[in-house]
Every structure is written in C-alpha cells, then in structure tokens.
Tab-separated table of C-alpha atoms and ligand atoms in Angstrom:
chain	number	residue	atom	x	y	z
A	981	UNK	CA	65.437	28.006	105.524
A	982	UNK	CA	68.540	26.655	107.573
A	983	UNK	CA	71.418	26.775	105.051
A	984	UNK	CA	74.288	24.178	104.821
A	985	UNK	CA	76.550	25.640	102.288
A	986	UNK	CA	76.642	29.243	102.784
A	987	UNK	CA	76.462	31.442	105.901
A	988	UNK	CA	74.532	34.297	106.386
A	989	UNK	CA	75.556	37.277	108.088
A	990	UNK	CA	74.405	40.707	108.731
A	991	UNK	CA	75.854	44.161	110.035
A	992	UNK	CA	73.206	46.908	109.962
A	993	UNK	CA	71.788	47.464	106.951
A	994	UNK	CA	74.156	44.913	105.054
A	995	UNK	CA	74.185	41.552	104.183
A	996	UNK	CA	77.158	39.068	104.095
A	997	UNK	CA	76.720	35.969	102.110
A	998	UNK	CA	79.629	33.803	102.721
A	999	UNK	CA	80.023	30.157	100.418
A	1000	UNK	CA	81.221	27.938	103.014
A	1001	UNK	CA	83.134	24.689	101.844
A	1002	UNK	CA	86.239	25.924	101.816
A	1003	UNK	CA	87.620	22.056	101.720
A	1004	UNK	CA	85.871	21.852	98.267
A	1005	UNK	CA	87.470	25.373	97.249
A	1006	UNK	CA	83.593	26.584	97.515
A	1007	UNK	CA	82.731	24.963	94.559
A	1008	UNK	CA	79.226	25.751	93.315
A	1009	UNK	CA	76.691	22.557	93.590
A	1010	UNK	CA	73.177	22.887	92.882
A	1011	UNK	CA	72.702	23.035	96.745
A	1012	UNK	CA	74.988	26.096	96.994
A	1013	UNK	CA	73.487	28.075	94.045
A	1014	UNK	CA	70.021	27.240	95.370
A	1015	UNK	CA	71.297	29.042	98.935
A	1016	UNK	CA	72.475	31.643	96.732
A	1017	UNK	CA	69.421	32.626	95.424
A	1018	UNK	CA	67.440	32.017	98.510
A	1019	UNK	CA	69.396	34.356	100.188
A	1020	UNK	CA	69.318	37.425	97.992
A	1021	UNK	CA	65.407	36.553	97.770
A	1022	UNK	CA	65.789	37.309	101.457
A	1023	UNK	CA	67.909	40.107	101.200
A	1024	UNK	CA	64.802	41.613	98.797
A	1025	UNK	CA	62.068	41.001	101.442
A	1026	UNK	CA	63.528	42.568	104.008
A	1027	UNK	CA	63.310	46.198	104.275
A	1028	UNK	CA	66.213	46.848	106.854
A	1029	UNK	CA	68.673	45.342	104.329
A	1030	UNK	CA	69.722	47.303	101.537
A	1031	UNK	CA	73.217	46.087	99.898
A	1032	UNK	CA	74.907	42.356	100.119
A	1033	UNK	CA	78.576	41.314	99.852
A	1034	UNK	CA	79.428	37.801	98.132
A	1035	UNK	CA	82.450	36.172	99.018
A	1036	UNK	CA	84.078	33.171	99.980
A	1037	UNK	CA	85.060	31.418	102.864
A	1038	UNK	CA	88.528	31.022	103.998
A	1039	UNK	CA	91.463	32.658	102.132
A	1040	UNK	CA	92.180	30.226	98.941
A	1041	UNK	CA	89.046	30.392	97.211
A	1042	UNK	CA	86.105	32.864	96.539
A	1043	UNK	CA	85.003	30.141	94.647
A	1044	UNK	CA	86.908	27.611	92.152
A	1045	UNK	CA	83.992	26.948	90.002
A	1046	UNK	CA	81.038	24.838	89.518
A	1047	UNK	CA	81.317	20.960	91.054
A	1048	UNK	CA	83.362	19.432	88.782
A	1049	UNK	CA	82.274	16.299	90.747
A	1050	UNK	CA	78.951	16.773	90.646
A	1051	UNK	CA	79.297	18.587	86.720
A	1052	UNK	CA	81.313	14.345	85.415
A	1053	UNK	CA	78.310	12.787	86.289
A	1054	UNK	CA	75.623	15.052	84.515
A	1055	UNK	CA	73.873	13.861	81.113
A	1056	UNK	CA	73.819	16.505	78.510
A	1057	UNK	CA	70.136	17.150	79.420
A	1058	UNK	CA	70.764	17.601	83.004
A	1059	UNK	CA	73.807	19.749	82.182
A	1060	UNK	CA	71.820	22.262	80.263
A	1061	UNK	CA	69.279	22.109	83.395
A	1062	UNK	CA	72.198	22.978	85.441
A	1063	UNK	CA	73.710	25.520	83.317
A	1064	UNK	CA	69.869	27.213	83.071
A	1065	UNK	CA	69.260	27.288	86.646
A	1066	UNK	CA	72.569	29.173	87.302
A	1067	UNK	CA	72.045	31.758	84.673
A	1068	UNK	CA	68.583	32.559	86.209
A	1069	UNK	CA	70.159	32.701	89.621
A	1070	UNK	CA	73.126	34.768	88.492
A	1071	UNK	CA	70.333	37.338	86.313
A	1072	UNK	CA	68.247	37.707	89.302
A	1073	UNK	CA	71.128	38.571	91.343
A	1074	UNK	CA	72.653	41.245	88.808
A	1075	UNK	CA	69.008	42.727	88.329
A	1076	UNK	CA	67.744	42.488	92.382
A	1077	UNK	CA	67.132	46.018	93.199
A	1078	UNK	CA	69.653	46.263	95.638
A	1079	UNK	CA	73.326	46.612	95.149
A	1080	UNK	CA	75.383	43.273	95.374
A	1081	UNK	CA	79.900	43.888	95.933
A	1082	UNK	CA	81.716	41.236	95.334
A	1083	UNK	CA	84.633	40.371	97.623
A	1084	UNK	CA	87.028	37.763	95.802
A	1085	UNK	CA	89.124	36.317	98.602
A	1086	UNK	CA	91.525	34.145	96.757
A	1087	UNK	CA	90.475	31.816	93.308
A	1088	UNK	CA	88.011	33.370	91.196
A	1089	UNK	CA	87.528	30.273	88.463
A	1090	UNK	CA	84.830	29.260	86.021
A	1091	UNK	CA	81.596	29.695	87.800
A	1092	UNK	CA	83.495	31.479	90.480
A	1093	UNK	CA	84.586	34.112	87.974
A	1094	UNK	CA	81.253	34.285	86.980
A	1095	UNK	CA	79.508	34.749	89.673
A	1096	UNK	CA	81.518	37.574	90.161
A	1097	UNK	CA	80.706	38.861	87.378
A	1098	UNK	CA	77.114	39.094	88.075
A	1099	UNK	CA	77.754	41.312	91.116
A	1100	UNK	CA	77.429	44.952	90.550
A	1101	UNK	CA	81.123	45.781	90.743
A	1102	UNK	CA	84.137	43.350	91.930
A	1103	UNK	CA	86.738	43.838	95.158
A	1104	UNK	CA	89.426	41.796	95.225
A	1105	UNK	CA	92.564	40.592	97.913
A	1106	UNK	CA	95.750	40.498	96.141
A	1107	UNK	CA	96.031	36.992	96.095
A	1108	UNK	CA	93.177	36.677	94.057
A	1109	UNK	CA	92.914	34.876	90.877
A	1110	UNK	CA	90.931	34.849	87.748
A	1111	UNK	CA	90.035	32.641	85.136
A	1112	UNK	CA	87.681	30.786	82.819
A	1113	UNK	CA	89.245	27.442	82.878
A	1114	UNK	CA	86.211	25.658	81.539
A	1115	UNK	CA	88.117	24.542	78.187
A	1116	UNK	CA	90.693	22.767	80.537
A	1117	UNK	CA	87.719	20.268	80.952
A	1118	UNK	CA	87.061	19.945	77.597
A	1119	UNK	CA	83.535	22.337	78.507
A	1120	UNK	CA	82.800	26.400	77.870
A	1121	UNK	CA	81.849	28.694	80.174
A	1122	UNK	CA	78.083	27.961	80.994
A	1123	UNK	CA	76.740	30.255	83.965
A	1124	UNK	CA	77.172	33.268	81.093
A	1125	UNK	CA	80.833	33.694	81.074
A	1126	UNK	CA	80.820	34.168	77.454
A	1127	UNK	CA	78.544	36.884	77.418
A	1128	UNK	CA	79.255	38.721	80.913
A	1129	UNK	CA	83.140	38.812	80.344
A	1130	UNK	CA	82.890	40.376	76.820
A	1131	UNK	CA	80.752	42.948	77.690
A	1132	UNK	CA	82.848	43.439	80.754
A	1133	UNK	CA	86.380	43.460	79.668
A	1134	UNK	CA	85.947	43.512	75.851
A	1135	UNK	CA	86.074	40.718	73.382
A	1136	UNK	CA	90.008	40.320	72.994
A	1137	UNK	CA	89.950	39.535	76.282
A	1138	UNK	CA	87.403	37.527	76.696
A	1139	UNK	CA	89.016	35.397	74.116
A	1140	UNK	CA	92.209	34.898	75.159
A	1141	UNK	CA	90.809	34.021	79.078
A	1142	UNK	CA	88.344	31.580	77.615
A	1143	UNK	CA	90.104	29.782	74.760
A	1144	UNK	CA	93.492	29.737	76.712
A	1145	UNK	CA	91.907	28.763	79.980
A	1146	UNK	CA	94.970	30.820	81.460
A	1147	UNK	CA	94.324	32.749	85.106
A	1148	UNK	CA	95.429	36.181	85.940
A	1149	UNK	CA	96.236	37.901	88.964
A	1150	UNK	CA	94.154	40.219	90.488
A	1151	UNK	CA	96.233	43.131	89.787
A	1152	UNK	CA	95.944	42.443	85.965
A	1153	UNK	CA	92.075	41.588	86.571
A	1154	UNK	CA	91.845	45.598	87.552
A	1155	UNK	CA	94.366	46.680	84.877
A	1156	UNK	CA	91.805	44.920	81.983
A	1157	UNK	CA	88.689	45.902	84.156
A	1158	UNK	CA	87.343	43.203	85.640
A	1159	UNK	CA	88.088	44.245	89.072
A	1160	UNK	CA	87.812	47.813	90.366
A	1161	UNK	CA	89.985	48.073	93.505
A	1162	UNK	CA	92.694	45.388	94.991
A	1163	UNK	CA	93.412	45.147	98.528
A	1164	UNK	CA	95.898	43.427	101.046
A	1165	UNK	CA	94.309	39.773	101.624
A	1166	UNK	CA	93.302	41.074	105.652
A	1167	UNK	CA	91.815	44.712	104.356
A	1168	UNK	CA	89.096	43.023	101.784
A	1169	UNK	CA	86.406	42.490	103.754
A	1170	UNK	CA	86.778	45.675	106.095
A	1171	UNK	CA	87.224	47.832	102.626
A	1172	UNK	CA	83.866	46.293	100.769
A	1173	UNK	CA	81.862	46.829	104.250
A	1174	UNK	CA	82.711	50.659	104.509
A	1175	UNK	CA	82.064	50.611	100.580
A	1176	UNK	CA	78.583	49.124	100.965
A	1177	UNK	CA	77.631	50.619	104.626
A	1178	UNK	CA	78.279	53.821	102.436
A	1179	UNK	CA	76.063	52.874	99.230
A	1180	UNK	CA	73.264	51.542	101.998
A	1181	UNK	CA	73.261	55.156	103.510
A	1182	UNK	CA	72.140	56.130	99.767
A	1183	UNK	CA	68.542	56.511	98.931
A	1184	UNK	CA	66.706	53.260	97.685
A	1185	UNK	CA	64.846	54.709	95.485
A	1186	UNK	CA	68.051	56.252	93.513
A	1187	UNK	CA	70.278	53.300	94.244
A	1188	UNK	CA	67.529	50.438	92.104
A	1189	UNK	CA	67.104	53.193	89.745
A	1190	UNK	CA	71.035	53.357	88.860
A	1191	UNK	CA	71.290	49.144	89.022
A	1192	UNK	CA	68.339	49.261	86.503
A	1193	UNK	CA	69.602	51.998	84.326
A	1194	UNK	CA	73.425	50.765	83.734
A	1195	UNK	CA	72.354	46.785	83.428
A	1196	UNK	CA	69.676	47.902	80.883
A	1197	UNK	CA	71.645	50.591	79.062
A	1198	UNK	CA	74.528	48.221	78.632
A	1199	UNK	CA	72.762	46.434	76.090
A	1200	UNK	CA	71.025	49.411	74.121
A	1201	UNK	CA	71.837	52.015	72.258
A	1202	UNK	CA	72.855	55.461	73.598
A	1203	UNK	CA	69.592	56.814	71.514
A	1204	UNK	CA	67.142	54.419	73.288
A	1205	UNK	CA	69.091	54.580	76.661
A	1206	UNK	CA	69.348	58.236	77.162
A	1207	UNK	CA	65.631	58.623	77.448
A	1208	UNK	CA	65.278	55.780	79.930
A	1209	UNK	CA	67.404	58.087	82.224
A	1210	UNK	CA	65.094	60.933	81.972
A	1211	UNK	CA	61.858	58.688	82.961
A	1212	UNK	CA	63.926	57.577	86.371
A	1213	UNK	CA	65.419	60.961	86.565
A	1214	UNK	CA	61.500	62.692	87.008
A	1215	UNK	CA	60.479	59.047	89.219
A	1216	UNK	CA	63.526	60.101	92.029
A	1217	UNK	CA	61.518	63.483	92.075
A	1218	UNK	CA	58.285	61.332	93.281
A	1219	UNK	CA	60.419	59.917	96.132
A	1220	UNK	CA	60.639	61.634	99.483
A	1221	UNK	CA	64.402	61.226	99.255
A	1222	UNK	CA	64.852	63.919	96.367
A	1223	UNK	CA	63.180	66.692	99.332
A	1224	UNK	CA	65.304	64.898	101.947
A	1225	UNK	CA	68.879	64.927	100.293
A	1226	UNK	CA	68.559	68.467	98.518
A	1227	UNK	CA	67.025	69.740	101.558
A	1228	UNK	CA	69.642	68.040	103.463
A	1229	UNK	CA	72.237	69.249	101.246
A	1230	UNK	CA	71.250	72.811	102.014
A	1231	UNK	CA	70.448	72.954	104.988
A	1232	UNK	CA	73.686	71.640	105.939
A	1233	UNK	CA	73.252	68.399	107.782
A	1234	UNK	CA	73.202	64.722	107.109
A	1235	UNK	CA	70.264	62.950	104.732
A	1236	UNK	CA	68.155	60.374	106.682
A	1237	UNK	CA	66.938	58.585	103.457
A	1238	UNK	CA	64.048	56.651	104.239
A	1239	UNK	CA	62.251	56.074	100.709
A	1240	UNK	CA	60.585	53.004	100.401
A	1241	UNK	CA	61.142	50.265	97.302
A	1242	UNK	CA	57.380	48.503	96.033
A	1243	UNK	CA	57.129	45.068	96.700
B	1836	CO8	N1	84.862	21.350	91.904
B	1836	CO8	C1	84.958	20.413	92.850
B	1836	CO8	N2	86.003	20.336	93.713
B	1836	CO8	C2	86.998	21.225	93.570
B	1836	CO8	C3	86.954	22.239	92.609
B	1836	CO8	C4	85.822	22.291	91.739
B	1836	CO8	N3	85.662	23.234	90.805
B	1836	CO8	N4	88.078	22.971	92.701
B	1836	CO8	C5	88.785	22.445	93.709
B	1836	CO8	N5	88.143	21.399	94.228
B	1836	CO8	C6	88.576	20.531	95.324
B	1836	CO8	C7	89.700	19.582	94.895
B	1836	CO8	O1	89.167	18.469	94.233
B	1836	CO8	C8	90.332	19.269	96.222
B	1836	CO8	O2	89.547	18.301	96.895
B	1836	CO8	P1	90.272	17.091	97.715
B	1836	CO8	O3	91.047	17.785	98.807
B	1836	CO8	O4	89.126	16.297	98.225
B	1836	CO8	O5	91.147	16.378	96.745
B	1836	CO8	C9	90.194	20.581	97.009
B	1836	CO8	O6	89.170	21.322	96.358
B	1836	CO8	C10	91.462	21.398	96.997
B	1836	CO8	O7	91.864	21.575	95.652
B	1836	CO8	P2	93.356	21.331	95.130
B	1836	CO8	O8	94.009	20.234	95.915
B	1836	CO8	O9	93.314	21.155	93.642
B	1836	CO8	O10	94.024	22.709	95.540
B	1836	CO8	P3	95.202	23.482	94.796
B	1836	CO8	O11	95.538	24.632	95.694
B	1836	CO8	O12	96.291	22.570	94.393
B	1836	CO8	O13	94.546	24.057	93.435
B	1836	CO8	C11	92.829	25.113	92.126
B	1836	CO8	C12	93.495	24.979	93.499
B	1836	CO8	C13	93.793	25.775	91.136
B	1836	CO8	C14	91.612	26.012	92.317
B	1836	CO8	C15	92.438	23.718	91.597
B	1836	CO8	O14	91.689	23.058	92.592
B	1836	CO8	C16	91.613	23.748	90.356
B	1836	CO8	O15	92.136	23.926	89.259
B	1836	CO8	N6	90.285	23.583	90.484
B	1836	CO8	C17	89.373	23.493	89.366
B	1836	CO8	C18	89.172	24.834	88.709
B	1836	CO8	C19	88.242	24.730	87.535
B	1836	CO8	O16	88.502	24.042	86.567
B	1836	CO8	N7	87.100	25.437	87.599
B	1836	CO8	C20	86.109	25.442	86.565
B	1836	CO8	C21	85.100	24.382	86.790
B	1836	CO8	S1	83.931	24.226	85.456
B	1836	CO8	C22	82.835	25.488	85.724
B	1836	CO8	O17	82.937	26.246	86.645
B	1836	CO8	C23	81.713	25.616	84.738
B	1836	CO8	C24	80.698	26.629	85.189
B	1836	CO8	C25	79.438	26.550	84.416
B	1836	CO8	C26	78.691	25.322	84.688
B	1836	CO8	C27	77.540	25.191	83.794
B	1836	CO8	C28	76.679	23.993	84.114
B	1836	CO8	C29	76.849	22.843	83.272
C-alpha cells in the first residue's frame, strides 16, 4: 500500500509513523486512521521491526483531532461508524505486541490526545499541548477519551479536561501523568529513538509479555492479575532469550536476543 497521509520511516529495528498534513494540523480522516492501522499491521508482519514511534509532522501539531470537516457532515449513523472504526484501530494499536512511543510534537487535541493515549507511554516537546476539546463542538470524546484518560490520569482529571474542554501544557500533562518525559521541541524525536532503539534491543518475547500484562492487569483485580504474571513469568523461561540474557548477564557481555514472536 502507497500511503498519502502518513509517511513511513524506518531506522533499524524501529519504525517511524509520521501523520503528514501538517496544513490540516494532521487531523485524523478516515483515510489517515485507515494508514494508521495499516501500518502497525505492517510493523506486526515484519520480523526485523520491533517498536514504532507515532508522531506528527511539522512542529504545531501531533495531531489536532479528528476532521472536524469531514466529522459536520456525518449522520449520526455514520458518526458512530466512525467513532467504532477508530476505537478498533486505537485497541489494536495499544494491544499489538510490540511497543508503540508516542512523540507529541506540538497540539495534542481530541482524537490527537487520544491517540496518544493508546500508545504505550507518551514523549512530549515542550510546546506541546493537551486537550479534549470535543465539548467545544457541542460532541464528547469518541475514539475512547472517556475511558483511556480516566484510567490514565484519574477521574478528577478526566473531568475537568473533558467537561471544560480547557488544554494544558505539556509540562502539566507530566505533572498529572499523562506524559512521562518533556523535551526541548529539537531533542523529541532524537530522545524517543534512543528510548525505543533501547526497548528494541530487549527480548520480544519479554517485551509482548509486559504490553499484555500491564494493558490486561489495568482492568482487573490485583487477585486475578497477580497470577497472570506468574503464567508469563514460567512462558519467558520457554524462550531462548531467558538462557541468552542470564547467560549474558554472567558471563559478562552483551545479550543478542533473538527470540521469535508466533504469528
Ligand atoms: N479538523 C480539521 N481541520 C483542522 C483541525 C481539525 N481538527 N484543526 C485544525 N484544522 C485546520 C484549520 O481548519 C486550518 O485550516 P485552514 O488553514 O484551511 O483554515 C488549519 O488546520 C490551521 O488551523 P488554525 O488556523 O485554527 O491554527 P491555529 O494555530 O490558530 O489553531 C488549533 C490551532 C488550536 C489546533 C485550532 O486549529 C483548533 O482548535 N483546532 C480544532 C481542535 C479540536 O477541536 N479538536 C477536536 C476535534 S473533535 C475530535 O477529535 C473527536 C474525536 C473522536 C471522533 C469520533 C468520531 C465521531
């Protein structure tokens, strides 16, 4: 597939997806979450890829939400179709095996904060902003905003970002939670490259096993949870990369992980 909206990118082992209409702030069309998802499909099949980064292009907008364009002219029917078909793309994303940073470059809004969201863990330049502005429009969050920003930042704030429709900055996006690290608008990308050349070093095997365990667990009980651990826990031990790392470790050297994922 040729894409139009997004570019594709790769350095070793990682994968840059870039949304690329920066005259539209990157808003997300049906187009661009289709390319979305098509591209971490891609990331999935290919072996020699193990960890993406999402960000925006240019340095005003990660991305400014859904198409409000496209969103006026939707019926009801067709707006719930929308809404669906980004929630599937965003759950895939947040449960593909393989680690997903994302790198907010500048506005962070609506779907844009969302899609965030369903990245493993958020980077952001200090220019960034946040924001569920959905309520401006006289809508509510609808690629899982609701749900994702509770869960992520607690429900106080969750309700003040979505009933105000009020942005923050990035710096008090990390100080609530939503963002782990902030960095100078020129150091993002270099800073969530080393961070994912360093998780793609990992072990595959480990790495899906940690994505599964922490998206699952978040929604359970510690009782149930805990003995989901132990299950992936005794799995690593079936992987070559348990034998490679400890024997690494002691032996003083390097690991050369090379355990395989199942199709
Ligand atoms: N959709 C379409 N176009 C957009 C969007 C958007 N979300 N945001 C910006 N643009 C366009 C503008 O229309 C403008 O285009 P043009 O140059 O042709 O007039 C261009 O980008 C530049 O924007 P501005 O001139 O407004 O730039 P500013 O720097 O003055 O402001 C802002 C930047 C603050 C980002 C401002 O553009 C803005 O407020 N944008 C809208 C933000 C917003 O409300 N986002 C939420 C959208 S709703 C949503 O995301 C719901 C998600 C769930 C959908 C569920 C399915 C039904």
């Amino acid at each position: 597939m040729s894409y139009e909206m997004i570019l594709f990118e790769t350095d070793g082992p990682v994968a840059v997806v870039t949304i690329n209409r920066p005259k539209a702030m990157n808003a997300l069309s049906p187009q661009v979450v289709n390319e979305i998802d098509h591209a971490m499909k891609t990331v999935m099949a290919d072996d020699d890829l193990r960890v993406v980064i999402l960000t925006g292009a240019g340095d005003k907008a990660f991305v400014a939400g859904a198409d409000i364009a496209a969103m006026s002219k939707m019926t009801p029917l067709e707006g719930r179709a929308f809404s669906r078909a980004g929630q599937k793309v965003l759950f895939d994303m947040e449960n593909m095996a393989k680690p997903v940073i994302a790198a907010v470059n500048g506005f962070a809004l609506g779907g844009g904060c969302e899609i965030a969201m369903a990245c493993d863990f958020i980077y952001a330049a200090d220019n960034a902003k946040f924001g569920q502005p959905e309520i401006n429009l006289g809508i509510i969050p609808g690629f899982g905003g609701t749900q994702r920003l509770s869960r992520l930042v607690g429900k106080n704030w969750a309700m003040e970002l979505c009933l105000s429709g009020s942005l923050i900055s990035a710096a008090e996006a990390k100080e609530i939670g939503l963002v782990n690290r902030v960095f100078a608008g020129e150091e993002l990308m270099a800073a969530a490259m080393k961070t994912a050349q360093g998780i793609a070093a990992k072990g595959r095997v480990a790495t899906r096993a940690i994505k599964e365990l922490i998206n699952q667990g978040y929604d359970m009980s510690l009782e149930r949870a805990i003995p989901m651990e132990a299950e992936c826990f005794a799995t690593c031990f079936a992987s070559p990369d348990q034998a490679e790392g400890m024997g690494a470790f002691l032996e003083k050297r390097k690991p050369d992980f090379k355990g395989a994922l199942d199709k």
